[in-house]
């Protein structure tokens, strides 16, 4: 019997928004290692080009396009450039997102004077920064007959996390949207396109560095509290998201849609008792 790797991403063209970020960068590497061609979309041109250079040096294929996920025209232009170059798009990972400093409530702030504008900005980036790319790239994915979208949610969508309301509402909306969109797409395209979400627990990255570490690198009391409440008693390592990501992008998950996969060291299932 010939061996078949059902997790292979060989020759699949996969777009990663926010691919220049900490988790996004690991998503990019995981896709390349599984055989995929990666299109890195992000704001940081220098970082994106350096990633592409490294991937190519190691025999992989990638390009970087400077795109703001909230700008539909830029996304449309990117889609045209990708389809011109590669002829198709098989996958999309919506990793652009994170906290917006103005939307974070400080412990001494008045809870009846929330920074609504900051919270709206956080919701806009996380929710609309996911929906708009799906609107633009979705038709190309459905056309391949095997398209897969992976949204990035958070444990903040499942349990009340202090301070980050706008961010958590954005992620909770992603969970609902993922289910809703899975059904509506399936009603029209059957299994030609799927959509799922990964809900990471806590991983040290740029968007949460100020919440989790002090200027000297030591953990904040919030970070200590997270680790206490995580059964594995540690933060996640970004590469620990690779398995769930590659599974959801590959044909190994062909009958999976509308799901939300937690990768959190047990944080969300822990009652704390
Ligand atoms: P990060 O800040 O390292 O990466 C986010 C990336 O998105 C950055 O490269 C940033 O430039 C890019 N970005 C921001 N706004 C953009 C825009 N408008 N257009 C295009 N790109 C934009 O953060 P990360 O932790 O790697 O986050 C990746 C995703 O994972 C985010 O959605 C985040 O909310 C989610 N997440 C992270 C954690 C964690 O613990 N780090 C936990 C749960 C969920």
GROMACS .gro file of C-alpha atoms in nm, residues 23-205:
model
  183
   23UNK     CA    1   0.183   3.349   1.624
   24UNK     CA    2   0.130   3.437   1.256
   25UNK     CA    3   0.502   3.382   1.190
   26UNK     CA    4   0.478   3.034   1.339
   27UNK     CA    5   0.165   2.964   1.132
   28UNK     CA    6   0.361   3.062   0.820
   29UNK     CA    7   0.646   2.826   0.911
   30UNK     CA    8   0.408   2.538   0.991
   31UNK     CA    9   0.239   2.575   0.652
   32UNK     CA   10   0.572   2.583   0.466
   33UNK     CA   11   0.691   2.274   0.655
   34UNK     CA   12   0.371   2.092   0.554
   35UNK     CA   13   0.445   2.173   0.187
   36UNK     CA   14   0.227   2.481   0.135
   37UNK     CA   15   0.298   2.803  -0.055
   38UNK     CA   16   0.242   3.101   0.176
   39UNK     CA   17   0.123   3.452   0.107
   40UNK     CA   18   0.210   3.667   0.409
   41UNK     CA   19  -0.019   3.969   0.446
   42UNK     CA   20   0.078   4.231   0.703
   43UNK     CA   21   0.180   4.587   0.778
   44UNK     CA   22   0.548   4.532   0.857
   45UNK     CA   23   0.719   4.519   0.517
   46UNK     CA   24   1.072   4.474   0.653
   47UNK     CA   25   0.973   4.179   0.870
   48UNK     CA   26   0.759   4.022   0.593
   49UNK     CA   27   1.038   4.043   0.336
   50UNK     CA   28   1.289   3.895   0.582
   51UNK     CA   29   1.052   3.601   0.645
   52UNK     CA   30   1.015   3.540   0.271
   53UNK     CA   31   1.392   3.547   0.223
   54UNK     CA   32   1.442   3.290   0.500
   55UNK     CA   33   1.169   3.061   0.366
   56UNK     CA   34   1.320   3.072   0.017
   57UNK     CA   35   1.671   3.003   0.153
   58UNK     CA   36   1.526   2.686   0.307
   59UNK     CA   37   1.368   2.575  -0.021
   60UNK     CA   38   1.011   2.695   0.045
   61UNK     CA   39   0.788   2.932  -0.153
   62UNK     CA   40   0.638   3.253  -0.011
   63UNK     CA   41   0.561   3.613  -0.096
   64UNK     CA   42   0.482   3.915   0.122
   65UNK     CA   43   0.216   4.174   0.039
   66UNK     CA   44   0.167   4.487   0.248
   67UNK     CA   45  -0.205   4.485   0.326
   68UNK     CA   46  -0.426   4.631   0.597
   69UNK     CA   47  -0.698   4.373   0.670
   70UNK     CA   48  -0.951   4.651   0.724
   71UNK     CA   49  -0.895   4.791   0.374
   72UNK     CA   50  -1.110   4.606   0.122
   73UNK     CA   51  -0.945   4.762  -0.183
   74UNK     CA   52  -0.600   4.652  -0.069
   75UNK     CA   53  -0.735   4.299  -0.011
   76UNK     CA   54  -0.894   4.286  -0.357
   77UNK     CA   55  -0.567   4.399  -0.511
   78UNK     CA   56  -0.380   4.129  -0.316
   79UNK     CA   57  -0.628   3.861  -0.428
   80UNK     CA   58  -0.574   3.959  -0.792
   81UNK     CA   59  -0.198   3.949  -0.758
   82UNK     CA   60  -0.209   3.608  -0.588
   83UNK     CA   61  -0.442   3.450  -0.842
   84UNK     CA   62  -0.239   3.595  -1.128
   85UNK     CA   63   0.080   3.442  -0.985
   86UNK     CA   64  -0.047   3.109  -0.854
   87UNK     CA   65  -0.381   3.061  -1.032
   88UNK     CA   66  -0.575   2.973  -0.715
   89UNK     CA   67  -0.611   3.019  -0.339
   90UNK     CA   68  -0.676   2.711  -0.119
   91UNK     CA   69  -0.657   2.844   0.235
   92UNK     CA   70  -0.684   3.156   0.450
   93UNK     CA   71  -0.567   3.204   0.808
   94UNK     CA   72  -0.696   3.520   0.978
   95UNK     CA   73  -0.416   3.587   1.226
   96UNK     CA   74  -0.416   3.969   1.215
   97UNK     CA   75  -0.565   4.086   1.542
   98UNK     CA   76  -0.491   4.147   1.907
   99UNK     CA   77  -0.542   4.400   2.180
  100UNK     CA   78  -0.562   4.774   2.120
  101UNK     CA   79  -0.400   4.964   2.414
  102UNK     CA   80  -0.675   5.233   2.428
  103UNK     CA   81  -0.937   4.958   2.464
  104UNK     CA   82  -0.782   4.808   2.778
  105UNK     CA   83  -0.935   4.895   3.118
  106UNK     CA   84  -0.673   4.968   3.386
  107UNK     CA   85  -0.740   4.834   3.739
  108UNK     CA   86  -0.807   5.184   3.881
  109UNK     CA   87  -1.019   5.305   3.586
  110UNK     CA   88  -1.388   5.386   3.635
  111UNK     CA   89  -1.585   5.085   3.507
  112UNK     CA   90  -1.868   5.325   3.417
  113UNK     CA   91  -1.636   5.529   3.197
  114UNK     CA   92  -1.510   5.266   2.953
  115UNK     CA   93  -1.309   5.385   2.655
  116UNK     CA   94  -1.575   5.306   2.396
  117UNK     CA   95  -1.365   5.425   2.100
  118UNK     CA   96  -1.071   5.204   2.202
  119UNK     CA   97  -1.301   4.906   2.248
  120UNK     CA   98  -1.464   4.965   1.910
  121UNK     CA   99  -1.118   4.972   1.753
  122UNK     CA  100  -1.031   4.637   1.915
  123UNK     CA  101  -1.361   4.485   1.800
  124UNK     CA  102  -1.314   4.624   1.452
  125UNK     CA  103  -0.964   4.483   1.410
  126UNK     CA  104  -1.049   4.137   1.547
  127UNK     CA  105  -1.399   4.089   1.403
  128UNK     CA  106  -1.413   4.295   1.081
  129UNK     CA  107  -1.043   4.226   1.021
  130UNK     CA  108  -1.155   3.862   0.992
  131UNK     CA  109  -1.486   3.904   0.809
  132UNK     CA  110  -1.360   4.140   0.535
  133UNK     CA  111  -1.072   3.911   0.420
  134UNK     CA  112  -1.316   3.617   0.416
  135UNK     CA  113  -1.552   3.817   0.193
  136UNK     CA  114  -1.272   3.902  -0.048
  137UNK     CA  115  -1.087   3.567  -0.063
  138UNK     CA  116  -1.387   3.334   0.000
  139UNK     CA  117  -1.505   3.301  -0.362
  140UNK     CA  118  -1.154   3.199  -0.477
  141UNK     CA  119  -1.136   2.938  -0.199
  142UNK     CA  120  -1.478   2.791  -0.286
  143UNK     CA  121  -1.369   2.768  -0.651
  144UNK     CA  122  -1.088   2.522  -0.566
  145UNK     CA  123  -1.355   2.282  -0.436
  146UNK     CA  124  -1.145   2.228  -0.124
  147UNK     CA  125  -1.109   2.567   0.047
  148UNK     CA  126  -1.041   2.606   0.418
  149UNK     CA  127  -1.060   2.920   0.631
  150UNK     CA  128  -0.914   2.928   0.983
  151UNK     CA  129  -1.015   3.218   1.207
  152UNK     CA  130  -0.819   3.297   1.523
  153UNK     CA  131  -1.036   3.332   1.832
  154UNK     CA  132  -0.915   3.333   2.195
  155UNK     CA  133  -0.998   3.195   2.539
  156UNK     CA  134  -1.122   3.551   2.601
  157UNK     CA  135  -1.430   3.454   2.399
  158UNK     CA  136  -1.525   3.180   2.647
  159UNK     CA  137  -1.450   3.316   2.996
  160UNK     CA  138  -1.462   3.668   3.138
  161UNK     CA  139  -1.105   3.801   3.127
  162UNK     CA  140  -1.063   4.122   3.324
  163UNK     CA  141  -0.957   4.443   3.144
  164UNK     CA  142  -0.988   4.334   2.776
  165UNK     CA  143  -1.359   4.373   2.698
  166UNK     CA  144  -1.339   4.509   2.340
  167UNK     CA  145  -1.088   4.239   2.241
  168UNK     CA  146  -1.294   3.961   2.403
  169UNK     CA  147  -1.620   4.080   2.246
  170UNK     CA  148  -1.444   4.078   1.908
  171UNK     CA  149  -1.329   3.719   1.964
  172UNK     CA  150  -1.670   3.604   2.100
  173UNK     CA  151  -1.824   3.748   1.783
  174UNK     CA  152  -1.574   3.549   1.575
  175UNK     CA  153  -1.698   3.229   1.743
  176UNK     CA  154  -2.059   3.303   1.651
  177UNK     CA  155  -1.968   3.424   1.303
  178UNK     CA  156  -1.764   3.104   1.239
  179UNK     CA  157  -2.070   2.885   1.307
  180UNK     CA  158  -2.308   3.109   1.114
  181UNK     CA  159  -2.083   3.145   0.812
  182UNK     CA  160  -2.007   2.771   0.805
  183UNK     CA  161  -2.379   2.697   0.768
  184UNK     CA  162  -2.452   2.970   0.513
  185UNK     CA  163  -2.152   2.876   0.298
  186UNK     CA  164  -2.241   2.505   0.314
  187UNK     CA  165  -2.598   2.586   0.204
  188UNK     CA  166  -2.452   2.735  -0.112
  189UNK     CA  167  -2.121   2.554  -0.174
  190UNK     CA  168  -2.161   2.225   0.023
  191UNK     CA  169  -1.814   2.099   0.122
  192UNK     CA  170  -1.623   2.313  -0.131
  193UNK     CA  171  -1.531   2.556   0.143
  194UNK     CA  172  -1.505   2.513   0.520
  195UNK     CA  173  -1.447   2.757   0.805
  196UNK     CA  174  -1.323   2.681   1.156
  197UNK     CA  175  -1.153   2.865   1.440
  198UNK     CA  176  -0.861   2.803   1.673
  199UNK     CA  177  -0.890   2.951   2.022
  200UNK     CA  178  -0.537   2.983   2.161
  201UNK     CA  179  -0.479   3.012   2.534
  202UNK     CA  180  -0.196   3.242   2.644
  203UNK     CA  181   0.122   3.281   2.439
  204UNK     CA  182   0.373   3.563   2.487
  205UNK     CA  183   0.361   3.797   2.188
   0.00000   0.00000   0.00000
